[in-house]
Coordinates of N, CA and C in Angstrom, one line a residue:
M252 N 41.6 -4.5 -26.1 CA 41.5 -3.5 -27.1 C 41.2 -2.1 -26.5
T253 N 41.7 -1.1 -27.1 CA 41.5 0.3 -26.6 C 40.3 0.9 -27.3
D254 N 39.6 1.7 -26.5 CA 38.4 2.5 -27.1 C 38.9 3.9 -27.6
E255 N 40.1 4.3 -27.2 CA 40.5 5.6 -27.6 C 40.8 5.8 -29.1
L256 N 41.2 4.7 -29.7 CA 41.6 4.8 -31.1 C 40.8 3.7 -31.9
P257 N 39.5 3.8 -32.0 CA 38.7 2.7 -32.6 C 39.0 2.5 -34.0
E258 N 39.5 3.5 -34.7 CA 39.7 3.4 -36.2 C 41.1 2.8 -36.5
L259 N 41.9 2.7 -35.4 CA 43.3 2.2 -35.7 C 43.2 0.7 -36.1
R260 N 44.0 0.4 -37.1 CA 44.0 -1.0 -37.7 C 44.5 -2.0 -36.7
A261 N 43.8 -3.1 -36.6 CA 44.2 -4.2 -35.7 C 45.2 -5.1 -36.4
S262 N 46.1 -5.7 -35.7 CA 47.1 -6.6 -36.2 C 46.7 -8.0 -36.0
D263 N 47.4 -9.0 -36.7 CA 47.1 -10.4 -36.5 C 47.2 -10.8 -35.0
A264 N 48.3 -10.2 -34.3 CA 48.5 -10.5 -32.9 C 47.3 -10.0 -32.1
D265 N 46.7 -8.8 -32.4 CA 45.5 -8.3 -31.7 C 44.4 -9.3 -31.8
R266 N 44.2 -9.8 -33.1 CA 43.1 -10.7 -33.3 C 43.3 -12.0 -32.5
E267 N 44.5 -12.5 -32.4 CA 44.9 -13.7 -31.7 C 44.6 -13.6 -30.2
R268 N 44.9 -12.4 -29.7 CA 44.7 -12.1 -28.3 C 43.2 -12.2 -27.9
V269 N 42.4 -11.6 -28.8 CA 40.9 -11.7 -28.6 C 40.5 -13.2 -28.7
A270 N 41.0 -13.9 -29.7 CA 40.6 -15.3 -29.9 C 41.0 -16.1 -28.6
E271 N 42.1 -15.8 -28.0 CA 42.5 -16.5 -26.8 C 41.5 -16.3 -25.6
I272 N 41.1 -15.0 -25.5 CA 40.1 -14.7 -24.5 C 38.8 -15.5 -24.7
L273 N 38.4 -15.6 -26.0 CA 37.2 -16.3 -26.3 C 37.3 -17.8 -26.0
R274 N 38.5 -18.4 -26.3 CA 38.8 -19.8 -25.9 C 38.7 -20.0 -24.4
D275 N 39.3 -19.1 -23.7 CA 39.2 -19.2 -22.2 C 37.7 -19.1 -21.7
A276 N 37.0 -18.2 -22.3 CA 35.6 -18.1 -21.9 C 34.7 -19.3 -22.2
L277 N 35.1 -20.0 -23.4 CA 34.4 -21.2 -23.7 C 34.7 -22.3 -22.7
A278 N 36.0 -22.4 -22.4 CA 36.4 -23.4 -21.4 C 35.8 -23.2 -20.0
E279 N 35.5 -21.9 -19.7 CA 35.0 -21.6 -18.3 C 33.4 -21.7 -18.3
G280 N 32.8 -21.9 -19.5 CA 31.4 -21.9 -19.6 C 30.7 -20.6 -19.7
R281 N 31.5 -19.5 -20.0 CA 30.9 -18.2 -20.1 C 30.2 -18.1 -21.5
L282 N 30.7 -18.8 -22.5 CA 30.1 -18.8 -23.8 C 29.7 -20.3 -24.2
D283 N 28.6 -20.4 -25.0 CA 28.3 -21.7 -25.5 C 29.0 -21.8 -26.9
M284 N 28.9 -23.0 -27.5 CA 29.6 -23.2 -28.8 C 29.1 -22.2 -29.9
E285 N 27.8 -22.0 -29.9 CA 27.3 -21.1 -31.0 C 27.8 -19.7 -30.8
E286 N 27.8 -19.1 -29.6 CA 28.3 -17.8 -29.4 C 29.8 -17.7 -29.6
F287 N 30.5 -18.8 -29.2 CA 32.0 -18.8 -29.4 C 32.3 -18.8 -30.9
G288 N 31.6 -19.6 -31.7 CA 31.8 -19.6 -33.2 C 31.5 -18.2 -33.8
E289 N 30.4 -17.6 -33.4 CA 30.1 -16.3 -34.0 C 31.1 -15.2 -33.6
R290 N 31.5 -15.2 -32.4 CA 32.5 -14.2 -32.0 C 33.9 -14.5 -32.6
L291 N 34.2 -15.7 -32.7 CA 35.5 -16.0 -33.4 C 35.5 -15.6 -34.8
D292 N 34.4 -15.8 -35.5 CA 34.3 -15.4 -36.9 C 34.4 -13.9 -37.0
A293 N 33.7 -13.2 -36.1 CA 33.8 -11.7 -36.1 C 35.2 -11.2 -35.8
T294 N 35.9 -12.0 -34.9 CA 37.3 -11.6 -34.6 C 38.2 -11.6 -35.8
Y295 N 38.2 -12.7 -36.5 CA 39.1 -12.8 -37.7 C 38.6 -12.0 -38.9
Q296 N 37.4 -11.5 -38.8 CA 36.9 -10.5 -39.9 C 37.2 -9.1 -39.5
A297 N 37.5 -8.8 -38.2 CA 37.6 -7.5 -37.7 C 38.9 -6.8 -38.3
R298 N 38.8 -5.6 -38.7 CA 39.9 -4.8 -39.3 C 40.5 -3.8 -38.3
T299 N 39.6 -3.3 -37.4 CA 40.1 -2.2 -36.5 C 39.8 -2.6 -35.0
Y300 N 40.4 -1.8 -34.1 CA 40.2 -1.9 -32.7 C 38.7 -1.7 -32.4
G301 N 38.1 -0.8 -33.1 CA 36.6 -0.5 -32.8 C 35.8 -1.7 -33.1
E302 N 36.2 -2.6 -34.0 CA 35.4 -3.8 -34.3 C 35.7 -4.9 -33.4
L303 N 37.0 -4.9 -32.8 CA 37.4 -6.0 -31.9 C 36.8 -5.7 -30.5
A304 N 36.8 -4.5 -30.1 CA 36.4 -4.2 -28.7 C 35.1 -4.8 -28.2
P305 N 34.0 -4.7 -29.0 CA 32.7 -5.2 -28.5 C 32.7 -6.7 -28.3
I306 N 33.6 -7.4 -29.0 CA 33.6 -8.9 -29.0 C 33.8 -9.5 -27.6
T307 N 34.7 -8.8 -26.8 CA 35.0 -9.3 -25.5 C 34.6 -8.3 -24.4
R308 N 33.8 -7.4 -24.7 CA 33.5 -6.3 -23.7 C 32.8 -6.9 -22.4
D309 N 32.0 -8.0 -22.6 CA 31.3 -8.6 -21.5 C 32.1 -9.8 -20.9
L310 N 33.4 -10.0 -21.2 CA 34.2 -11.1 -20.7 C 35.3 -10.5 -19.8
P311 N 35.7 -11.3 -18.7 CA 36.8 -10.8 -17.9 C 38.1 -10.7 -18.6
V312 N 38.9 -9.8 -18.3 CA 40.3 -9.6 -18.8 C 41.2 -10.7 -18.1
P313 N 42.0 -11.4 -18.9 CA 42.9 -12.4 -18.3 C 43.7 -11.8 -17.2
G314 N 43.8 -12.4 -16.0 CA 44.6 -11.9 -14.9 C 43.8 -11.0 -13.9
A315 N 42.6 -10.6 -14.3 CA 41.7 -9.8 -13.5 C 40.7 -10.7 -12.8
T316 N 40.2 -10.2 -11.7 CA 39.2 -10.9 -10.9 C 37.8 -10.5 -11.5
A317 N 37.0 -11.5 -11.9 CA 35.7 -11.2 -12.4 C 34.8 -10.7 -11.2
P318 N 34.0 -9.7 -11.5 CA 33.1 -9.2 -10.4 C 32.0 -10.3 -10.0
K319 N 31.7 -10.3 -8.8 CA 30.7 -11.2 -8.3 C 29.3 -10.7 -8.7
V320 N 28.4 -11.6 -8.9 CA 27.0 -11.3 -9.3 C 26.1 -11.5 -8.2
D321 N 25.4 -10.5 -7.6 CA 24.4 -10.7 -6.6 C 23.1 -11.0 -7.3
M322 N 22.2 -11.6 -6.5 CA 21.0 -12.3 -7.1 C 19.7 -11.5 -6.9
V323 N 19.6 -10.8 -5.8 CA 18.3 -10.2 -5.5 C 18.4 -8.7 -5.6
K324 N 17.6 -8.0 -6.3 CA 17.7 -6.6 -6.5 C 16.5 -5.9 -5.8
H325 N 16.8 -4.6 -5.4 CA 15.7 -3.8 -4.9 C 14.7 -3.4 -6.0
P326 N 13.5 -3.1 -5.7 CA 12.6 -2.6 -6.8 C 13.2 -1.4 -7.5
E327 N 14.1 -0.6 -6.8 CA 14.7 0.5 -7.5 C 15.9 0.1 -8.4
G328 N 16.3 -1.1 -8.3 CA 17.4 -1.6 -9.1 C 18.7 -1.7 -8.4
G329 N 18.8 -1.4 -7.0 CA 20.0 -1.6 -6.3 C 20.1 -3.0 -5.8
V330 N 21.3 -3.3 -5.1 CA 21.5 -4.7 -4.7 C 22.0 -4.6 -3.2
S331 N 21.4 -5.4 -2.3 CA 21.8 -5.4 -0.9 C 21.5 -6.8 -0.3
W332 N 22.5 -7.4 0.3 CA 22.2 -8.6 1.1 C 21.5 -8.3 2.4
A333 N 21.7 -7.1 2.9 CA 21.1 -6.8 4.2 C 19.6 -6.9 4.1
D334 N 19.0 -6.6 3.0 CA 17.5 -6.7 2.8 C 17.0 -8.2 2.9
R335 N 17.9 -9.1 2.7 CA 17.5 -10.5 2.7 C 17.7 -11.2 4.0
I336 N 18.4 -10.6 4.9 CA 18.6 -11.1 6.3 C 17.5 -10.5 7.2
V337 N 16.4 -11.2 7.3 CA 15.2 -10.5 7.9 C 14.9 -10.9 9.3
G338 N 15.7 -11.9 9.9 CA 15.4 -12.3 11.2 C 14.1 -13.2 11.3
G339 N 13.7 -13.4 12.5 CA 12.5 -14.2 12.7 C 12.8 -15.7 12.8
E340 N 11.7 -16.5 12.7 CA 11.9 -18.0 12.9 C 12.0 -18.8 11.6
G341 N 11.7 -18.2 10.5 CA 11.8 -18.9 9.2 C 10.5 -19.5 8.8
A342 N 10.3 -19.6 7.5 CA 9.0 -20.1 7.0 C 8.8 -21.6 7.2
S343 N 9.9 -22.3 7.2 CA 9.9 -23.8 7.3 C 11.1 -24.2 8.0
T344 N 11.1 -25.2 8.9 CA 12.3 -25.6 9.7 C 12.6 -27.0 9.5
W345 N 11.8 -27.8 8.8 CA 12.1 -29.2 8.6 C 11.4 -29.8 7.3
A346 N 11.9 -30.9 6.9 CA 11.3 -31.6 5.7 C 11.7 -33.1 5.8
V347 N 10.8 -34.0 5.3 CA 11.1 -35.4 5.3 C 10.6 -36.0 4.0
A348 N 11.4 -36.9 3.4 CA 11.0 -37.6 2.2 C 11.3 -39.1 2.4
V349 N 10.3 -39.9 2.5 CA 10.4 -41.3 2.6 C 9.9 -41.9 1.3
M350 N 10.7 -42.5 0.5 CA 10.3 -43.0 -0.9 C 9.5 -41.9 -1.6
S351 N 9.9 -40.7 -1.4 CA 9.2 -39.6 -2.1 C 10.2 -38.4 -2.2
G352 N 9.7 -37.2 -2.2 CA 10.6 -36.0 -2.4 C 10.0 -34.8 -1.7
F353 N 10.8 -33.8 -1.5 CA 10.4 -32.5 -1.0 C 11.2 -31.4 -1.7
Q354 N 10.6 -30.2 -1.6 CA 11.3 -29.0 -2.2 C 11.0 -27.8 -1.3
R355 N 12.0 -27.0 -1.1 CA 11.9 -25.7 -0.5 C 12.5 -24.7 -1.5
K356 N 11.7 -23.9 -2.2 CA 12.3 -23.0 -3.3 C 11.4 -21.8 -3.4
G357 N 11.9 -20.9 -4.3 CA 11.1 -19.6 -4.5 C 11.4 -18.7 -3.3
R358 N 10.4 -17.8 -3.1 CA 10.5 -16.8 -2.0 C 10.0 -17.5 -0.7
W359 N 11.0 -17.8 0.2 CA 10.7 -18.3 1.5 C 11.8 -17.9 2.4
T360 N 11.6 -18.0 3.7 CA 12.6 -17.5 4.7 C 13.3 -18.8 5.3
A361 N 14.6 -18.9 5.0 CA 15.4 -20.0 5.5 C 15.6 -19.8 7.0
P362 N 15.3 -20.7 7.9 CA 15.5 -20.5 9.3 C 17.0 -20.6 9.7
K363 N 17.2 -20.4 11.0 CA 18.6 -20.5 11.5 C 19.1 -21.9 11.4
R364 N 18.2 -22.9 11.6 CA 18.5 -24.3 11.4 C 17.4 -25.0 10.6
F365 N 17.7 -25.7 9.6 CA 16.8 -26.5 8.8 C 17.2 -27.9 8.8
D366 N 16.3 -28.8 9.3 CA 16.6 -30.2 9.4 C 15.8 -31.0 8.3
C367 N 16.5 -31.9 7.6 CA 15.8 -32.7 6.6 C 16.3 -34.1 6.6
V368 N 15.4 -35.0 6.2 CA 15.7 -36.4 6.0 C 15.2 -36.9 4.7
A369 N 16.1 -37.6 3.9 CA 15.7 -38.2 2.7 C 16.0 -39.7 2.8
F370 N 15.0 -40.6 2.8 CA 15.2 -42.0 2.9 C 14.5 -42.7 1.7
W371 N 15.4 -43.2 0.8 CA 14.9 -43.7 -0.5 C 14.1 -42.6 -1.2
G372 N 14.6 -41.5 -1.1 CA 13.9 -40.3 -1.7 C 14.9 -39.2 -2.0
G373 N 14.3 -38.0 -2.3 CA 15.2 -36.9 -2.6 C 14.6 -35.6 -2.2
G374 N 15.4 -34.6 -2.0 CA 15.0 -33.3 -1.6 C 15.8 -32.2 -2.2
E375 N 15.2 -31.0 -2.3 CA 15.9 -29.9 -2.9 C 15.6 -28.6 -2.0
I376 N 16.7 -28.0 -1.6 CA 16.6 -26.8 -0.8 C 17.3 -25.7 -1.6
D377 N 16.5 -24.8 -2.2 CA 16.9 -23.8 -3.1 C 16.9 -22.4 -2.4
L378 N 18.0 -21.8 -2.2 CA 18.2 -20.5 -1.5 C 18.4 -19.4 -2.4
R379 N 18.2 -19.5 -3.7 CA 18.5 -18.4 -4.6 C 17.6 -17.2 -4.5
E380 N 16.4 -17.5 -4.1 CA 15.4 -16.4 -4.0 C 14.9 -16.3 -2.5
A381 N 15.6 -17.0 -1.6 CA 15.2 -17.0 -0.2 C 15.7 -15.8 0.6
D382 N 14.9 -15.5 1.6 CA 15.4 -14.6 2.7 C 16.0 -15.5 3.8
F383 N 16.8 -14.8 4.7 CA 17.5 -15.6 5.7 C 17.2 -15.1 7.1
A384 N 16.9 -16.0 8.0 CA 16.5 -15.6 9.3 C 17.7 -15.1 10.1
D385 N 18.9 -15.4 9.7 CA 20.1 -15.0 10.4 C 21.3 -14.8 9.4
R386 N 22.3 -14.2 9.9 CA 23.5 -14.0 9.0 C 24.2 -15.3 8.8
E387 N 24.0 -16.3 9.7 CA 24.5 -17.7 9.5 C 23.4 -18.7 9.7
I388 N 23.2 -19.6 8.8 CA 22.2 -20.6 8.9 C 22.8 -22.0 8.8
V389 N 22.2 -23.0 9.3 CA 22.7 -24.4 9.3 C 21.6 -25.2 8.6
I390 N 22.0 -26.0 7.6 CA 21.2 -26.9 6.9 C 21.7 -28.3 7.3
N391 N 20.9 -29.1 8.1 CA 21.3 -30.4 8.5 C 20.6 -31.4 7.7
C392 N 21.4 -32.2 7.0 CA 20.8 -33.2 6.0 C 21.2 -34.6 6.4
V393 N 20.2 -35.5 6.5 CA 20.4 -36.9 6.7 C 19.9 -37.6 5.4
A394 N 20.8 -38.2 4.6 CA 20.4 -38.9 3.4 C 20.8 -40.4 3.5
I395 N 19.8 -41.2 3.5 CA 20.0 -42.7 3.6 C 19.4 -43.3 2.3
M396 N 20.3 -43.8 1.5 CA 19.9 -44.3 0.2 C 19.0 -43.3 -0.6
G397 N 19.3 -42.1 -0.4 CA 18.7 -41.0 -1.1 C 19.6 -39.8 -1.2
G398 N 19.0 -38.7 -1.6 CA 19.9 -37.5 -1.8 C 19.2 -36.2 -1.5
V399 N 20.0 -35.2 -1.2 CA 19.5 -33.8 -1.0 C 20.4 -32.9 -1.8
D400 N 19.8 -32.0 -2.5 CA 20.5 -30.9 -3.2 C 20.3 -29.6 -2.5
V401 N 21.4 -28.9 -2.2 CA 21.3 -27.5 -1.7 C 21.8 -26.6 -2.7
I402 N 21.0 -25.6 -3.1 CA 21.4 -24.7 -4.2 C 21.5 -23.3 -3.6
V403 N 22.7 -22.6 -3.8 CA 22.9 -21.3 -3.2 C 23.2 -20.3 -4.3
P404 N 22.9 -19.0 -4.1 CA 23.3 -18.1 -5.2 C 24.7 -17.7 -5.1
P405 N 25.3 -17.1 -6.1 CA 26.7 -16.6 -6.0 C 26.7 -15.5 -4.9
G406 N 27.9 -15.4 -4.3 CA 28.1 -14.4 -3.2 C 27.9 -15.0 -1.8
V407 N 27.2 -16.2 -1.7 CA 27.0 -16.8 -0.4 C 28.2 -17.7 0.0
E408 N 28.7 -17.6 1.2 CA 29.8 -18.4 1.7 C 29.2 -19.8 2.1
V409 N 29.9 -20.9 1.7 CA 29.4 -22.2 2.0 C 30.4 -23.0 2.8
V410 N 30.0 -23.6 3.9 CA 30.9 -24.5 4.7 C 30.2 -25.8 4.8
V411 N 31.0 -26.9 4.5 CA 30.4 -28.3 4.5 C 31.1 -29.1 5.6
R412 N 30.3 -29.6 6.5 CA 30.8 -30.4 7.6 C 30.2 -31.8 7.8
G413 N 29.6 -32.3 6.7 CA 28.9 -33.6 6.8 C 29.8 -34.8 6.8
I414 N 29.2 -35.9 7.2 CA 30.0 -37.2 7.3 C 29.3 -38.1 6.3
G415 N 30.1 -38.8 5.5 CA 29.6 -39.8 4.5 C 30.1 -41.2 4.7
I416 N 29.2 -42.2 4.8 CA 29.6 -43.6 4.8 C 29.0 -44.3 3.6
M417 N 29.9 -44.7 2.7 CA 29.4 -45.2 1.4 C 28.5 -44.2 0.7
G418 N 28.8 -43.0 1.0 CA 28.1 -41.8 0.4 C 29.0 -40.6 0.6
G419 N 28.4 -39.4 0.4 CA 29.3 -38.3 0.6 C 28.6 -36.9 0.5
F420 N 29.3 -35.9 0.9 CA 28.9 -34.5 0.8 C 29.8 -33.8 -0.2
D421 N 29.1 -33.0 -1.1 CA 29.8 -32.3 -2.2 C 30.5 -31.1 -1.5
Q422 N 31.8 -31.0 -1.7 CA 32.5 -29.9 -1.1 C 33.2 -28.9 -2.1
R423 N 32.7 -29.0 -3.4 CA 33.3 -28.2 -4.4 C 33.1 -26.7 -4.2
E424 N 31.9 -26.3 -3.6 CA 31.7 -24.9 -3.4 C 32.2 -24.4 -2.1
E425 N 32.8 -25.2 -1.3 CA 33.4 -24.7 0.0 C 34.7 -24.0 -0.3
G426 N 34.9 -22.9 0.5 CA 36.2 -22.1 0.3 C 36.1 -21.0 -0.6
V427 N 34.9 -20.8 -1.3 CA 34.7 -19.7 -2.2 C 34.4 -18.5 -1.3
P428 N 35.1 -17.4 -1.4 CA 34.8 -16.2 -0.5 C 33.4 -15.7 -0.8
G429 N 32.8 -15.2 0.3 CA 31.4 -14.6 0.1 C 31.5 -13.1 -0.1
D430 N 30.4 -12.6 -0.5 CA 30.3 -11.1 -0.6 C 30.3 -10.5 0.8
P431 N 30.8 -9.2 0.9 CA 30.6 -8.5 2.2 C 29.1 -8.4 2.6
G432 N 28.8 -8.9 3.8 CA 27.5 -8.8 4.3 C 26.6 -9.9 3.8
A433 N 27.1 -10.9 3.0 CA 26.3 -12.0 2.5 C 26.1 -13.1 3.6
P434 N 25.1 -13.9 3.6 CA 24.9 -14.9 4.6 C 26.0 -16.0 4.4
R435 N 26.1 -16.8 5.5 CA 27.0 -18.0 5.5 C 26.1 -19.2 5.7
V436 N 26.2 -20.2 4.8 CA 25.4 -21.4 4.9 C 26.3 -22.6 5.3
I437 N 26.0 -23.2 6.4 CA 26.7 -24.4 6.9 C 25.9 -25.6 6.6
V438 N 26.5 -26.5 5.9 CA 25.8 -27.8 5.5 C 26.4 -28.9 6.3
T439 N 25.6 -29.5 7.2 CA 26.0 -30.6 8.0 C 25.1 -31.8 7.8
G440 N 25.5 -32.9 8.6 CA 24.6 -34.1 8.5 C 25.3 -35.4 8.3
F441 N 24.6 -36.3 7.7 CA 25.1 -37.7 7.6 C 24.5 -38.3 6.3
A442 N 25.4 -39.0 5.6 CA 24.9 -39.6 4.3 C 25.4 -41.1 4.3
F443 N 24.4 -42.0 4.2 CA 24.7 -43.4 4.1 C 24.1 -44.0 2.9
W444 N 25.0 -44.4 2.0 CA 24.5 -44.9 0.6 C 23.7 -43.8 0.0
G445 N 24.1 -42.6 0.2 CA 23.4 -41.5 -0.4 C 24.3 -40.3 -0.5
G446 N 23.8 -39.1 -0.9 CA 24.7 -38.0 -1.0 C 24.0 -36.7 -0.8
V447 N 24.7 -35.7 -0.5 CA 24.3 -34.3 -0.3 C 25.1 -33.4 -1.3
G448 N 24.4 -32.8 -2.3 CA 25.1 -32.0 -3.2 C 24.9 -30.5 -2.9
V449 N 25.9 -29.7 -3.2 CA 25.9 -28.3 -3.0 C 26.2 -27.6 -4.3
R450 N 25.3 -26.8 -4.9 CA 25.6 -26.2 -6.2 C 25.3 -24.7 -6.0
R451 N 26.1 -23.9 -6.8 CA 26.0 -22.5 -6.9 C 25.4 -22.1 -8.2
K452 N 24.2 -21.5 -8.3 CA 23.6 -21.2 -9.6 C 22.9 -19.8 -9.5
L453 N 22.8 -19.3 -10.7 CA 22.0 -18.0 -10.9 C 20.5 -18.3 -10.8
A454 N 19.8 -17.3 -10.3 CA 18.3 -17.4 -10.3 C 17.8 -17.4 -11.8
K455 N 16.7 -17.9 -12.0 CA 16.1 -18.0 -13.4 C 16.0 -16.6 -14.0
A456 N 15.5 -15.6 -13.2 CA 15.3 -14.2 -13.7 C 16.7 -13.6 -14.1
E457 N 17.7 -13.9 -13.4 CA 19.0 -13.4 -13.7 C 19.6 -14.0 -14.9
R458 N 19.4 -15.4 -15.1 CA 19.8 -16.1 -16.3 C 19.1 -15.5 -17.5
Q459 N 17.8 -15.2 -17.4 CA 17.1 -14.7 -18.5 C 17.6 -13.3 -18.9
R460 N 17.9 -12.5 -17.9 CA 18.4 -11.1 -18.1 C 19.7 -11.2 -18.9
L461 N 20.6 -12.1 -18.4 CA 21.9 -12.2 -19.0 C 21.8 -12.8 -20.5
R462 N 20.9 -13.7 -20.6 CA 20.6 -14.3 -22.0 C 20.1 -13.2 -22.9
E463 N 19.2 -12.3 -22.4 CA 18.7 -11.3 -23.3 C 19.8 -10.3 -23.6
E464 N 20.7 -9.9 -22.7 CA 21.8 -9.0 -23.0 C 22.7 -9.6 -24.0
R465 N 23.0 -10.9 -23.9 CA 23.8 -11.6 -24.9 C 23.1 -11.6 -26.3
R466 N 21.8 -11.8 -26.3 CA 21.1 -11.8 -27.6 C 21.1 -10.4 -28.2
Q467 N 20.9 -9.4 -27.4 CA 21.0 -8.0 -28.0 C 22.4 -7.7 -28.5
E468 N 23.4 -8.1 -27.8 CA 24.8 -7.9 -28.2 C 25.0 -8.6 -29.6
K469 N 24.5 -9.8 -29.7 CA 24.6 -10.6 -30.9 C 24.0 -9.9 -32.1
L470 N 22.8 -9.4 -31.8 CA 22.1 -8.7 -32.9 C 22.8 -7.4 -33.3
E471 N 23.4 -6.7 -32.3 CA 24.1 -5.5 -32.6 C 25.4 -5.8 -33.4
R472 N 26.1 -7.0 -33.1 CA 27.3 -7.3 -33.8 C 26.9 -7.7 -35.3
R473 N 25.8 -8.5 -35.4 CA 25.4 -8.8 -36.8 C 25.0 -7.6 -37.6
A474 N 24.3 -6.6 -37.0 CA 24.0 -5.4 -37.7 C 25.2 -4.6 -38.0
S475 N 26.2 -4.6 -37.1 CA 27.4 -3.9 -37.4 C 28.2 -4.5 -38.6
R476 N 28.2 -5.9 -38.6 CA 28.9 -6.6 -39.7 C 28.1 -6.3 -41.0
G477 N 26.8 -6.3 -40.9 CA 26.0 -6.1 -42.1 C 26.3 -4.7 -42.7
E478 N 26.4 -3.7 -41.8 CA 26.6 -2.3 -42.2 C 28.0 -2.2 -42.9
L479 N 29.0 -2.9 -42.2 CA 30.4 -2.9 -42.7 C 30.4 -3.5 -44.1
Q480 N 29.8 -4.7 -44.3 CA 29.8 -5.3 -45.6 C 29.1 -4.5 -46.6
G481 N 28.0 -3.8 -46.2 CA 27.3 -2.9 -47.2 C 28.1 -1.8 -47.6
S482 N 28.9 -1.2 -46.6 CA 29.8 -0.1 -46.9 C 30.9 -0.5 -47.9
M483 N 31.4 -1.7 -47.6 CA 32.5 -2.2 -48.5 C 32.0 -2.5 -49.9
R484 N 30.8 -3.0 -50.0 CA 30.2 -3.3 -51.4 C 30.0 -1.9 -52.1
E485 N 29.5 -0.9 -51.4 CA 29.3 0.4 -52.0 C 30.6 1.0 -52.4
E486 N 31.6 0.8 -51.6 CA 33.0 1.4 -52.0 C 33.5 0.7 -53.2
H487 N 33.3 -0.6 -53.3 CA 33.8 -1.4 -54.5 C 33.0 -0.9 -55.7
R488 N 31.7 -0.7 -55.6 CA 31.0 -0.2 -56.7 C 31.4 1.2 -57.2
D489 N 31.7 2.0 -56.2 CA 32.2 3.4 -56.6 C 33.5 3.3 -57.3
V490 N 34.4 2.4 -56.8 CA 35.7 2.2 -57.5 C 35.5 1.7 -58.9
W491 N 34.6 0.7 -59.1 CA 34.4 0.1 -60.4 C 33.8 1.2 -61.3
R492 N 32.8 2.0 -60.9 CA 32.2 3.0 -61.7 C 33.2 4.0 -62.1
H493 N 34.1 4.4 -61.2 CA 35.1 5.4 -61.5 C 36.0 4.9 -62.6
G494 N 36.5 3.6 -62.4 CA 37.4 3.1 -63.4 C 36.7 2.9 -64.8
H495 N 35.4 2.4 -64.7 CA 34.7 2.1 -66.0 C 34.4 3.4 -66.7
G496 N 34.0 4.5 -65.9 CA 33.7 5.7 -66.5 C 34.9 6.4 -67.1
H497 N 36.0 6.3 -66.4 CA 37.3 6.9 -66.9 C 37.7 6.2 -68.3
G498 N 37.6 4.9 -68.3 CA 37.9 4.2 -69.6 C 37.0 4.5 -70.7
H499 N 35.7 4.8 -70.4 CA 34.7 5.1 -71.4 C 35.1 6.5 -72.0
E500 N 35.5 7.5 -71.1 CA 35.8 8.8 -71.6 C 37.1 8.7 -72.5
E501 N 38.0 7.9 -72.2 CA 39.2 7.7 -73.0 C 38.9 7.2 -74.4
R502 N 37.9 6.2 -74.4 CA 37.6 5.7 -75.7 C 36.8 6.7 -76.6
R503 N 36.0 7.5 -75.9 CA 35.3 8.6 -76.7 C 36.3 9.6 -77.2
G504 N 37.3 9.9 -76.4 CA 38.3 10.9 -76.9 C 39.1 10.3 -78.1
R505 N 39.4 9.0 -78.0 CA 40.1 8.5 -79.1 C 39.3 8.5 -80.4
E506 N 38.0 8.2 -80.2 CA 37.1 8.2 -81.4 C 37.0 9.6 -82.0
R507 N 36.9 10.6 -81.2 CA 36.8 12.0 -81.7 C 38.1 12.4 -82.4
G508 N 39.2 11.9 -81.9 CA 40.5 12.3 -82.6 C 40.6 11.6 -83.9
E509 N 40.1 10.4 -84.0 CA 40.2 9.7 -85.3 C 39.2 10.4 -86.3
D510 N 38.1 10.9 -85.8 CA 37.2 11.6 -86.8 C 37.8 12.9 -87.3

């Protein structure tokens, strides 16, 4: 939808194009069912381009590449991977879980090589808020009748080189291009009757920020629809009053003529 002519009337084809974008966003997980239903209702109620434009303003245009989302921001509000590659030895270089579990998460420095073992247990290595000791780090996982989850933020390149016997390494995130200057995470190791998962997730603070933005947009759309409906009701009242008053004057004129 164009912003240059917001008052131009939208056609049925325009509304269907917006509905198709919403269906794609639902399928990709960009919208939940509640948001999808609200936006779809607003789409079919929209009369102008100005009403249609906000409905998909935060969604990618079909055929275009969606911008990547970086996870850690400067205090001033900027974004830079260089600030997260700090060098040094790392805050922790190994972890073991035997019929138990371990976690490495929050603000910590991931070393050049992190070794971990999960035997009848589980572990989580969360890099979403971590700093990195080097531009490339290795996470070596041994999972025997247990499992290890590696969580990385968007923008990080992932390479999976592990070996699984009656187990496996998750390779779904491999091959996704990284941001310029972002770290590279190599996941290696061995899984026997166990598994090593690799997931790409937003940090909690970023999810909350995006959720708040969607909530504000939802409130603005509801307010806009309320103003539009109020304006339409006022217009209908004006039309009714005009017609009723005109008929009343005609009746009074006829009565005066008869007198």
